[in-house]
mmCIF file of C-alpha atoms in Angstrom:
data_model
loop_
_atom_site.group_PDB
_atom_site.id
_atom_site.type_symbol
_atom_site.label_atom_id
_atom_site.label_comp_id
_atom_site.label_asym_id
_atom_site.label_seq_id
_atom_site.Cartn_x
_atom_site.Cartn_y
_atom_site.Cartn_z
ATOM 1 C CA MET O 132 94.974 -26.406 -72.658
ATOM 2 C CA VAL O 133 91.693 -27.743 -70.371
ATOM 3 C CA PHE O 134 91.602 -30.902 -72.353
ATOM 4 C CA ALA O 135 95.428 -31.397 -71.933
ATOM 5 C CA ILE O 136 94.926 -30.615 -68.156
ATOM 6 C CA ILE O 137 92.091 -33.333 -67.535
ATOM 7 C CA PHE O 138 93.812 -35.569 -69.947
ATOM 8 C CA MET O 139 97.104 -35.477 -67.320
ATOM 9 C CA ILE O 140 94.941 -35.879 -64.224
ATOM 10 C CA ILE O 141 93.315 -38.914 -65.646
ATOM 11 C CA VAL O 142 96.685 -40.367 -66.657
ATOM 12 C CA ARG O 143 98.458 -39.224 -63.549
ATOM 13 C CA THR O 144 95.725 -40.712 -61.572
ATOM 14 C CA PHE O 145 95.052 -43.891 -63.010
ATOM 15 C CA LEU O 146 97.906 -45.085 -65.405
ATOM 16 C CA PHE O 147 101.196 -43.760 -64.223
ATOM 17 C CA ASP O 148 102.875 -40.704 -62.405
ATOM 18 C CA LEU O 149 106.363 -38.915 -62.089
ATOM 19 C CA PHE O 150 109.116 -39.045 -59.394
ATOM 20 C CA ARG O 151 112.507 -37.665 -58.934
ATOM 21 C CA ILE O 152 115.299 -39.826 -57.057
ATOM 22 C CA PRO O 153 116.423 -36.959 -54.275
ATOM 23 C CA THR O 154 118.798 -39.500 -52.297
ATOM 24 C CA PRO O 155 121.573 -42.011 -52.945
ATOM 25 C CA SER O 156 119.750 -44.611 -51.069
ATOM 26 C CA MET O 157 119.056 -46.649 -54.271
ATOM 27 C CA GLU O 158 122.700 -46.120 -56.019
ATOM 28 C CA LYS O 159 123.909 -47.641 -58.123
ATOM 29 C CA SER O 160 120.528 -48.919 -59.572
ATOM 30 C CA LEU O 161 118.893 -45.734 -59.568
ATOM 31 C CA LEU O 162 120.989 -42.102 -58.951
ATOM 32 C CA VAL O 163 120.070 -38.855 -57.574
ATOM 33 C CA GLY O 164 118.645 -36.694 -60.298
ATOM 34 C CA ASP O 165 117.018 -39.766 -62.142
ATOM 35 C CA TYR O 166 113.277 -38.850 -63.227
ATOM 36 C CA LEU O 167 110.955 -41.925 -63.221
ATOM 37 C CA PHE O 168 107.984 -43.166 -64.583
ATOM 38 C CA VAL O 169 106.000 -44.948 -62.119
ATOM 39 C CA SER O 170 103.262 -47.523 -63.225
ATOM 40 C CA LYS O 171 100.122 -47.598 -61.249
ATOM 41 C CA LEU O 172 98.675 -50.293 -63.585
ATOM 42 C CA HIS O 173 101.100 -53.133 -62.249
ATOM 43 C CA TYR O 174 99.568 -53.167 -58.715
ATOM 44 C CA GLY O 175 96.281 -51.632 -59.420
ATOM 45 C CA VAL O 176 95.022 -47.878 -58.984
ATOM 46 C CA ARG O 177 93.930 -46.724 -55.608
ATOM 47 C CA THR O 178 90.781 -44.982 -55.766
ATOM 48 C CA PRO O 179 88.326 -43.567 -53.676
ATOM 49 C CA ILE O 180 84.734 -45.254 -53.821
ATOM 50 C CA THR O 181 81.717 -45.131 -51.438
ATOM 51 C CA VAL O 182 82.554 -48.274 -49.616
ATOM 52 C CA GLY O 183 85.775 -49.406 -48.995
ATOM 53 C CA ILE O 184 88.237 -50.712 -46.219
ATOM 54 C CA PRO O 185 87.383 -48.606 -43.239
ATOM 55 C CA PHE O 186 90.696 -48.424 -41.935
ATOM 56 C CA THR O 187 92.572 -47.237 -45.020
ATOM 57 C CA GLN O 188 91.312 -43.648 -46.346
ATOM 58 C CA ILE O 189 92.799 -40.956 -48.497
ATOM 59 C CA TYR O 190 92.271 -37.511 -48.126
ATOM 60 C CA ILE O 191 90.542 -35.348 -50.963
ATOM 61 C CA ARG O 192 89.652 -31.514 -50.392
ATOM 62 C CA GLY O 193 89.486 -31.901 -46.616
ATOM 63 C CA LEU O 194 87.062 -34.940 -46.957
ATOM 64 C CA GLU O 195 87.942 -38.369 -45.599
ATOM 65 C CA LEU O 196 86.801 -41.088 -48.060
ATOM 66 C CA PRO O 197 86.904 -44.643 -47.995
ATOM 67 C CA TRP O 198 89.124 -46.374 -50.873
ATOM 68 C CA THR O 199 89.516 -49.313 -52.974
ATOM 69 C CA ARG O 200 92.232 -50.636 -55.284
ATOM 70 C CA ILE O 201 91.467 -51.648 -58.877
ATOM 71 C CA PRO O 202 93.208 -54.896 -59.670
ATOM 72 C CA GLY O 203 96.299 -54.699 -61.366
ATOM 73 C CA PHE O 204 97.845 -56.928 -63.882
ATOM 74 C CA SER O 205 100.765 -57.828 -61.710
ATOM 75 C CA SER O 206 101.332 -58.494 -57.806
ATOM 76 C CA VAL O 207 104.184 -57.030 -56.158
ATOM 77 C CA LYS O 208 107.208 -59.194 -56.692
ATOM 78 C CA ARG O 209 110.714 -59.792 -54.951
ATOM 79 C CA GLY O 210 113.161 -57.293 -56.665
ATOM 80 C CA ASP O 211 110.602 -54.904 -57.709
ATOM 81 C CA ALA O 212 111.643 -51.170 -57.332
ATOM 82 C CA ALA O 213 108.527 -49.982 -55.741
ATOM 83 C CA VAL O 214 107.148 -46.500 -54.880
ATOM 84 C CA PHE O 215 104.910 -46.137 -51.798
ATOM 85 C CA ASN O 216 104.054 -43.793 -49.176
ATOM 86 C CA TRP O 217 106.207 -43.658 -46.184
ATOM 87 C CA PRO O 218 104.592 -45.974 -43.393
ATOM 88 C CA ASP O 219 106.268 -43.962 -40.643
ATOM 89 C CA ASP O 220 105.276 -40.284 -41.806
ATOM 90 C CA PRO O 221 102.877 -38.988 -39.056
ATOM 91 C CA SER O 222 100.059 -37.800 -41.215
ATOM 92 C CA ARG O 223 96.950 -39.518 -40.975
ATOM 93 C CA TYR O 224 96.140 -39.464 -44.512
ATOM 94 C CA ILE O 225 98.169 -42.211 -46.610
ATOM 95 C CA ASP O 226 98.133 -40.255 -49.898
ATOM 96 C CA ARG O 227 99.713 -37.225 -48.199
ATOM 97 C CA LYS O 228 102.561 -39.299 -46.561
ATOM 98 C CA MET O 229 106.152 -38.771 -48.345
ATOM 99 C CA HIS O 230 106.784 -40.726 -51.132
ATOM 100 C CA TYR O 231 109.807 -43.410 -50.795
ATOM 101 C CA ILE O 232 111.110 -45.933 -53.167
ATOM 102 C CA LYS O 233 113.232 -49.126 -52.376
ATOM 103 C CA ARG O 234 113.619 -52.574 -53.586
ATOM 104 C CA VAL O 235 111.110 -55.135 -52.444
ATOM 105 C CA VAL O 236 113.037 -58.029 -50.725
ATOM 106 C CA GLY O 237 110.513 -59.638 -48.425
ATOM 107 C CA LEU O 238 107.219 -60.803 -49.586
ATOM 108 C CA PRO O 239 103.892 -61.497 -47.184
ATOM 109 C CA GLY O 240 104.462 -64.817 -45.229
ATOM 110 C CA ASP O 241 108.433 -64.587 -45.890
ATOM 111 C CA SER O 242 110.874 -64.759 -42.926
ATOM 112 C CA LEU O 243 113.617 -62.683 -43.350
ATOM 113 C CA ALA O 244 116.917 -61.969 -41.704
ATOM 114 C CA VAL O 245 120.290 -60.077 -42.306
ATOM 115 C CA ILE O 246 123.547 -62.359 -41.462
ATOM 116 C CA ASN O 247 126.623 -60.624 -41.439
ATOM 117 C CA LYS O 248 125.574 -58.239 -44.089
ATOM 118 C CA VAL O 249 124.090 -60.946 -46.573
ATOM 119 C CA LEU O 250 120.398 -60.746 -46.815
ATOM 120 C CA HIS O 251 118.352 -64.132 -46.114
ATOM 121 C CA VAL O 252 115.138 -64.883 -47.320
ATOM 122 C CA ASN O 253 113.111 -68.084 -45.978
ATOM 123 C CA GLY O 254 116.626 -69.331 -45.186
ATOM 124 C CA GLU O 255 118.232 -68.678 -48.533
ATOM 125 C CA ALA O 256 121.051 -66.263 -48.773
ATOM 126 C CA GLN O 257 120.090 -63.352 -51.371
ATOM 127 C CA PRO O 258 123.745 -62.035 -52.681
ATOM 128 C CA LEU O 259 124.334 -58.901 -53.914
ATOM 129 C CA ASP O 260 123.043 -57.840 -57.100
ATOM 130 C CA GLU O 261 125.855 -56.350 -59.446
ATOM 131 C CA ARG O 262 124.022 -52.894 -59.251
ATOM 132 C CA MET O 263 124.035 -52.846 -55.403
ATOM 133 C CA GLN O 264 126.475 -51.358 -53.246
ATOM 134 C CA GLN O 265 127.937 -51.635 -49.421
ATOM 135 C CA HIS O 266 130.745 -50.838 -47.488
ATOM 136 C CA TRP O 267 133.805 -52.881 -47.691
ATOM 137 C CA TYR O 268 137.214 -52.957 -45.782
ATOM 138 C CA VAL O 269 140.367 -52.748 -48.327
ATOM 139 C CA TYR O 270 143.201 -54.322 -46.449
ATOM 140 C CA LYS O 271 146.532 -53.014 -47.996
ATOM 141 C CA THR O 272 149.784 -55.150 -48.361
ATOM 142 C CA ASP O 273 151.635 -52.065 -47.012
ATOM 143 C CA PRO O 274 150.001 -49.539 -44.621
ATOM 144 C CA ARG O 275 152.419 -46.724 -46.508
ATOM 145 C CA VAL O 276 150.672 -47.376 -49.794
ATOM 146 C CA GLN O 277 148.002 -44.632 -50.659
ATOM 147 C CA LEU O 278 145.349 -46.168 -52.864
ATOM 148 C CA PRO O 279 145.149 -44.379 -56.194
ATOM 149 C CA VAL O 280 141.875 -41.783 -55.862
ATOM 150 C CA ALA O 281 141.649 -41.753 -59.805
ATOM 151 C CA ARG O 282 142.117 -45.600 -60.276
ATOM 152 C CA LEU O 283 139.201 -45.963 -57.841
ATOM 153 C CA ARG O 284 136.932 -43.374 -59.356
ATOM 154 C CA GLU O 285 137.520 -45.186 -62.693
ATOM 155 C CA ALA O 286 136.240 -48.372 -60.874
ATOM 156 C CA GLY O 287 132.995 -46.572 -59.784
ATOM 157 C CA ILE O 288 134.082 -45.769 -56.096
ATOM 158 C CA THR O 289 133.755 -42.202 -54.714
ATOM 159 C CA GLU O 290 133.658 -42.883 -51.181
ATOM 160 C CA ILE O 291 137.146 -43.688 -49.341
ATOM 161 C CA VAL O 292 137.331 -43.392 -45.685
ATOM 162 C CA PRO O 293 140.826 -43.882 -43.725
ATOM 163 C CA THR O 294 140.041 -46.248 -40.736
ATOM 164 C CA ALA O 295 142.205 -46.242 -37.524
ATOM 165 C CA ASN O 296 144.324 -49.267 -39.055
ATOM 166 C CA PRO O 297 146.741 -47.636 -41.598
ATOM 167 C CA SER O 298 146.536 -50.602 -43.289
ATOM 168 C CA VAL O 299 142.998 -50.510 -44.035
ATOM 169 C CA VAL O 300 140.472 -47.963 -45.635
ATOM 170 C CA ARG O 301 136.708 -48.326 -46.028
ATOM 171 C CA ILE O 302 135.072 -47.680 -49.368
ATOM 172 C CA LEU O 303 131.458 -47.926 -50.913
ATOM 173 C CA ALA O 304 131.488 -50.283 -53.850
ATOM 174 C CA THR O 305 129.420 -52.912 -55.852
ATOM 175 C CA ARG O 306 130.491 -56.225 -55.792
ATOM 176 C CA PRO O 307 132.094 -56.500 -59.160
ATOM 177 C CA ALA O 308 134.451 -53.373 -58.285
ATOM 178 C CA ALA O 309 135.152 -54.881 -54.823
ATOM 179 C CA ASP O 310 136.238 -57.836 -56.537
ATOM 180 C CA ALA O 311 138.293 -55.972 -59.450
ATOM 181 C CA ILE O 312 140.306 -54.220 -56.250
ATOM 182 C CA THR O 313 141.322 -57.707 -54.752
ATOM 183 C CA GLU O 314 143.534 -58.015 -58.101
ATOM 184 C CA TRP O 315 145.622 -54.864 -57.506
ATOM 185 C CA SER O 316 149.256 -56.039 -56.589
ATOM 186 C CA TYR O 317 149.075 -53.679 -53.492
ATOM 187 C CA VAL O 318 146.007 -54.915 -52.047
ATOM 188 C CA ASP O 319 145.947 -58.148 -49.807
ATOM 189 C CA ARG O 320 142.082 -58.411 -49.753
ATOM 190 C CA VAL O 321 138.597 -56.966 -49.849
ATOM 191 C CA VAL O 322 136.004 -57.929 -47.047
ATOM 192 C CA PRO O 323 132.389 -56.868 -46.204
ATOM 193 C CA ALA O 324 132.614 -54.031 -43.505
ATOM 194 C CA ILE O 325 130.501 -55.391 -40.716
ATOM 195 C CA VAL O 326 129.391 -53.299 -37.899
ATOM 196 C CA ARG O 327 130.057 -54.997 -34.550
ATOM 197 C CA GLY O 328 127.628 -54.743 -31.448
ATOM 198 C CA ASN O 329 124.726 -52.393 -31.483
ATOM 199 C CA SER O 330 126.252 -49.297 -30.239
ATOM 200 C CA GLY O 331 124.210 -46.322 -31.766
ATOM 201 C CA TYR O 332 121.594 -48.727 -33.202
ATOM 202 C CA ARG O 333 119.831 -50.029 -30.342
ATOM 203 C CA ASP O 334 117.206 -47.250 -30.691
ATOM 204 C CA HIS O 335 117.040 -46.652 -34.197
ATOM 205 C CA MET O 336 116.015 -50.485 -35.441
ATOM 206 C CA TYR O 337 112.626 -51.880 -36.013
ATOM 207 C CA PRO O 338 111.752 -53.008 -33.376
ATOM 208 C CA THR O 339 113.655 -50.983 -30.530
ATOM 209 C CA GLY O 340 115.672 -53.139 -27.917
ATOM 210 C CA ARG O 341 116.471 -56.435 -30.211
ATOM 211 C CA GLY O 342 120.170 -55.364 -30.539
ATOM 212 C CA TYR O 343 119.811 -55.448 -33.930
ATOM 213 C CA THR O 344 122.233 -53.484 -36.560
ATOM 214 C CA PRO O 345 121.680 -53.265 -40.306
ATOM 215 C CA ASP O 346 124.106 -55.898 -40.808
ATOM 216 C CA ASN O 347 122.815 -58.364 -38.193
ATOM 217 C CA TYR O 348 118.729 -58.257 -38.130
ATOM 218 C CA GLY O 349 115.909 -60.464 -37.553
ATOM 219 C CA PRO O 350 114.545 -63.098 -38.085
ATOM 220 C CA VAL O 351 111.337 -61.187 -38.638
ATOM 221 C CA LEU O 352 108.065 -62.650 -40.374
ATOM 222 C CA VAL O 353 106.691 -60.323 -43.112
ATOM 223 C CA PRO O 354 102.961 -60.359 -42.309
ATOM 224 C CA LYS O 355 100.342 -61.678 -44.668
ATOM 225 C CA GLU O 356 96.654 -61.007 -45.386
ATOM 226 C CA GLY O 357 94.546 -63.918 -43.845
ATOM 227 C CA MET O 358 97.572 -65.136 -41.654
ATOM 228 C CA THR O 359 96.858 -65.752 -38.005
ATOM 229 C CA VAL O 360 99.805 -65.718 -35.639
ATOM 230 C CA MET O 361 99.889 -66.605 -31.821
ATOM 231 C CA LEU O 362 100.980 -63.568 -29.949
ATOM 232 C CA THR O 363 103.707 -63.837 -27.866
ATOM 233 C CA ASP O 364 106.294 -61.658 -25.776
ATOM 234 C CA GLU O 365 108.722 -62.261 -28.596
ATOM 235 C CA ASN O 366 106.551 -61.259 -31.491
ATOM 236 C CA TRP O 367 104.457 -58.514 -29.713
ATOM 237 C CA PRO O 368 107.087 -55.874 -30.600
ATOM 238 C CA VAL O 369 107.087 -56.778 -34.154
ATOM 239 C CA PHE O 370 103.337 -56.797 -34.762
ATOM 240 C CA GLU O 371 102.073 -54.074 -32.169
ATOM 241 C CA THR O 372 102.998 -51.501 -34.600
ATOM 242 C CA VAL O 373 101.170 -53.355 -37.502
ATOM 243 C CA ILE O 374 97.981 -53.888 -35.579
ATOM 244 C CA ARG O 375 97.523 -50.537 -34.155
ATOM 245 C CA ARG O 376 99.196 -48.022 -36.714
ATOM 246 C CA HIS O 377 98.196 -49.897 -39.947
ATOM 247 C CA GLU O 378 95.089 -51.979 -39.248
ATOM 248 C CA GLY O 379 93.316 -49.592 -37.041
ATOM 249 C CA HIS O 380 92.912 -50.996 -33.639
ATOM 250 C CA THR O 381 93.988 -50.297 -30.365
ATOM 251 C CA ALA O 382 96.611 -52.610 -29.129
ATOM 252 C CA ALA O 383 98.522 -52.867 -25.696
ATOM 253 C CA GLN O 384 100.005 -55.388 -23.391
ATOM 254 C CA VAL O 385 98.341 -55.080 -19.878
ATOM 255 C CA ARG O 386 99.856 -57.022 -17.014
ATOM 256 C CA GLY O 387 101.068 -59.663 -19.329
ATOM 257 C CA GLU O 388 98.040 -60.146 -21.366
ATOM 258 C CA PHE O 389 97.575 -58.829 -24.954
ATOM 259 C CA VAL O 390 94.559 -56.490 -25.312
ATOM 260 C CA ILE O 391 93.284 -55.802 -28.846
ATOM 261 C CA ASP O 392 90.295 -53.286 -28.971
ATOM 262 C CA GLY O 393 89.604 -53.687 -25.194
ATOM 263 C CA GLU O 394 89.446 -57.548 -25.412
ATOM 264 C CA PRO O 395 91.956 -60.127 -24.463
ATOM 265 C CA ALA O 396 93.595 -61.675 -27.341
ATOM 266 C CA THR O 397 96.028 -64.834 -27.807
ATOM 267 C CA THR O 398 96.033 -64.807 -31.486
ATOM 268 C CA TYR O 399 95.633 -62.011 -34.418
ATOM 269 C CA THR O 400 94.749 -62.463 -37.872
ATOM 270 C CA PHE O 401 96.283 -59.888 -40.454
ATOM 271 C CA GLU O 402 93.911 -57.811 -42.632
ATOM 272 C CA GLN O 403 96.119 -56.976 -45.319
ATOM 273 C CA ASP O 404 99.532 -57.922 -47.108
ATOM 274 C CA TYR O 405 102.903 -56.366 -46.267
ATOM 275 C CA TYR O 406 106.337 -56.056 -47.657
ATOM 276 C CA PHE O 407 109.931 -55.811 -46.482
ATOM 277 C CA VAL O 408 111.869 -53.098 -48.405
ATOM 278 C CA MET O 409 115.463 -52.430 -48.695
ATOM 279 C CA GLY O 410 117.951 -49.708 -50.743
ATOM 280 C CA ASP O 411 120.251 -50.865 -53.233
ATOM 281 C CA ASN O 412 122.657 -48.375 -51.427
ATOM 282 C CA ARG O 413 122.508 -50.981 -48.222
ATOM 283 C CA ASP O 414 124.641 -49.066 -46.151
ATOM 284 C CA ASN O 415 123.237 -45.778 -47.005
ATOM 285 C CA SER O 416 119.593 -46.352 -46.555
ATOM 286 C CA GLU O 417 116.822 -46.065 -44.043
ATOM 287 C CA ASP O 418 114.451 -48.802 -44.663
ATOM 288 C CA SER O 419 112.325 -51.734 -43.431
ATOM 289 C CA ARG O 420 115.196 -52.459 -40.943
ATOM 290 C CA TYR O 421 114.734 -49.070 -39.411
ATOM 291 C CA TRP O 422 110.726 -48.398 -39.515
ATOM 292 C CA GLY O 423 109.287 -51.562 -40.443
ATOM 293 C CA PHE O 424 106.880 -53.040 -43.018
ATOM 294 C CA VAL O 425 105.178 -51.435 -46.152
ATOM 295 C CA PRO O 426 101.412 -52.043 -45.729
ATOM 296 C CA PHE O 427 99.626 -52.529 -49.571
ATOM 297 C CA ASP O 428 97.647 -49.663 -48.866
ATOM 298 C CA HIS O 429 100.617 -47.776 -48.874
ATOM 299 C CA VAL O 430 101.990 -49.164 -52.271
ATOM 300 C CA VAL O 431 101.580 -46.356 -55.303
ATOM 301 C CA GLY O 432 103.218 -48.393 -58.071
ATOM 302 C CA ARG O 433 106.310 -49.788 -59.794
ATOM 303 C CA ALA O 434 109.075 -47.766 -60.960
ATOM 304 C CA VAL O 435 109.684 -48.970 -64.736
ATOM 305 C CA MET O 436 111.465 -46.232 -66.790
ATOM 306 C CA ILE O 437 114.039 -43.452 -66.229
ATOM 307 C CA TYR O 438 112.660 -40.700 -68.636
ATOM 308 C CA PHE O 439 115.244 -38.117 -67.747
ATOM 309 C CA SER O 440 118.483 -37.650 -65.583
ATOM 310 C CA TRP O 441 120.234 -34.746 -64.430
ATOM 311 C CA ASN O 442 123.723 -34.733 -62.893
ATOM 312 C CA SER O 443 123.903 -31.448 -60.667
ATOM 313 C CA GLU O 444 127.957 -31.981 -60.304
ATOM 314 C CA GLY O 445 128.142 -32.378 -64.102
ATOM 315 C CA SER O 446 129.782 -29.953 -66.592
ATOM 316 C CA PRO O 447 127.325 -27.078 -67.362
ATOM 317 C CA VAL O 448 128.785 -26.698 -70.842
ATOM 318 C CA PHE O 449 127.264 -28.510 -73.831
ATOM 319 C CA PHE O 450 124.631 -30.372 -71.634
ATOM 320 C CA GLY O 451 126.966 -31.839 -69.623
ATOM 321 C CA GLN O 452 124.725 -32.376 -66.623
ATOM 322 C CA VAL O 453 122.285 -34.597 -68.546
ATOM 323 C CA ARG O 454 123.022 -38.286 -68.335
ATOM 324 C CA PHE O 455 121.966 -38.888 -71.617
ATOM 325 C CA ASN O 456 122.954 -42.589 -71.334
ATOM 326 C CA ARG O 457 119.922 -43.167 -68.987
ATOM 327 C CA VAL O 458 117.115 -41.306 -70.592
ATOM 328 C CA PHE O 459 114.493 -43.715 -71.219
ATOM 329 C CA SER O 460 116.239 -46.664 -69.901
ATOM 330 C CA ALA O 461 114.168 -49.387 -68.137
ATOM 331 C CA ILE O 462 114.378 -49.887 -64.435
ATOM 332 C CA ARG O 463 115.582 -53.499 -63.513
#
């Protein structure tokens, strides 16, 4: 037993860890109740040493120790499902912050924007993958027609919300499911449900006060290690949190001047890489649009496999709650 415990500690510290999906922010790619293997080898293992990055520390038995990252065999890539410590968690110790999993959509140095619900990276549109879902408006040919719930559920659609217009309902669906509905005789068209205006979002997006919404966001520049930026009134709200919270400097704007560590500054050079992440369930995910960039020192690993899946709403008879088709399936 002692050997097994030591072995598991070593494995979970240096090779992989185990996580469970608690929320629907990554559906349909990852479902609530999926249990994951997360590889720490892909991006490199975070480990405490006697010499490390001074502003990045982890908590071990009440001690603050500097840490470094053993190089991995892969860099963080666009499209990876990455597990990380939530940057907005108030804990001062990175490894004690809550774990999140999201899709990496913006790499260091990328310019990123969301325009009418479509993600754009460096000016190129990134359409929804077939596993991702968002809200759509379904326009019916006749307001008296009721969309058949059973048929919608067969298409994988479980969220159906009436609107003030009796001819329109809102659904949560993948693009293939939305395209399939357009073929129904009593459906006129299906279009993305775009949030208009910024009511209710002004103080919840990152950074605040920009008028951003989840469907029209940015553009923002993702910080990159070694990249030097000219500080301006326009980009200061975006970078001030990065400089202060994640790179450990004091930062303020005093009488129109930018002050870093008590000294006037016109430029800043970033000390590590950052990433922009979003959930695959785009309209039911609080992600970088709400709380900002993910620093590399917060990245835990890459989700690589579902080793078990439990559907709490399934039938309890004859293992009806186990999703056998997802067990030991690779994560894309």
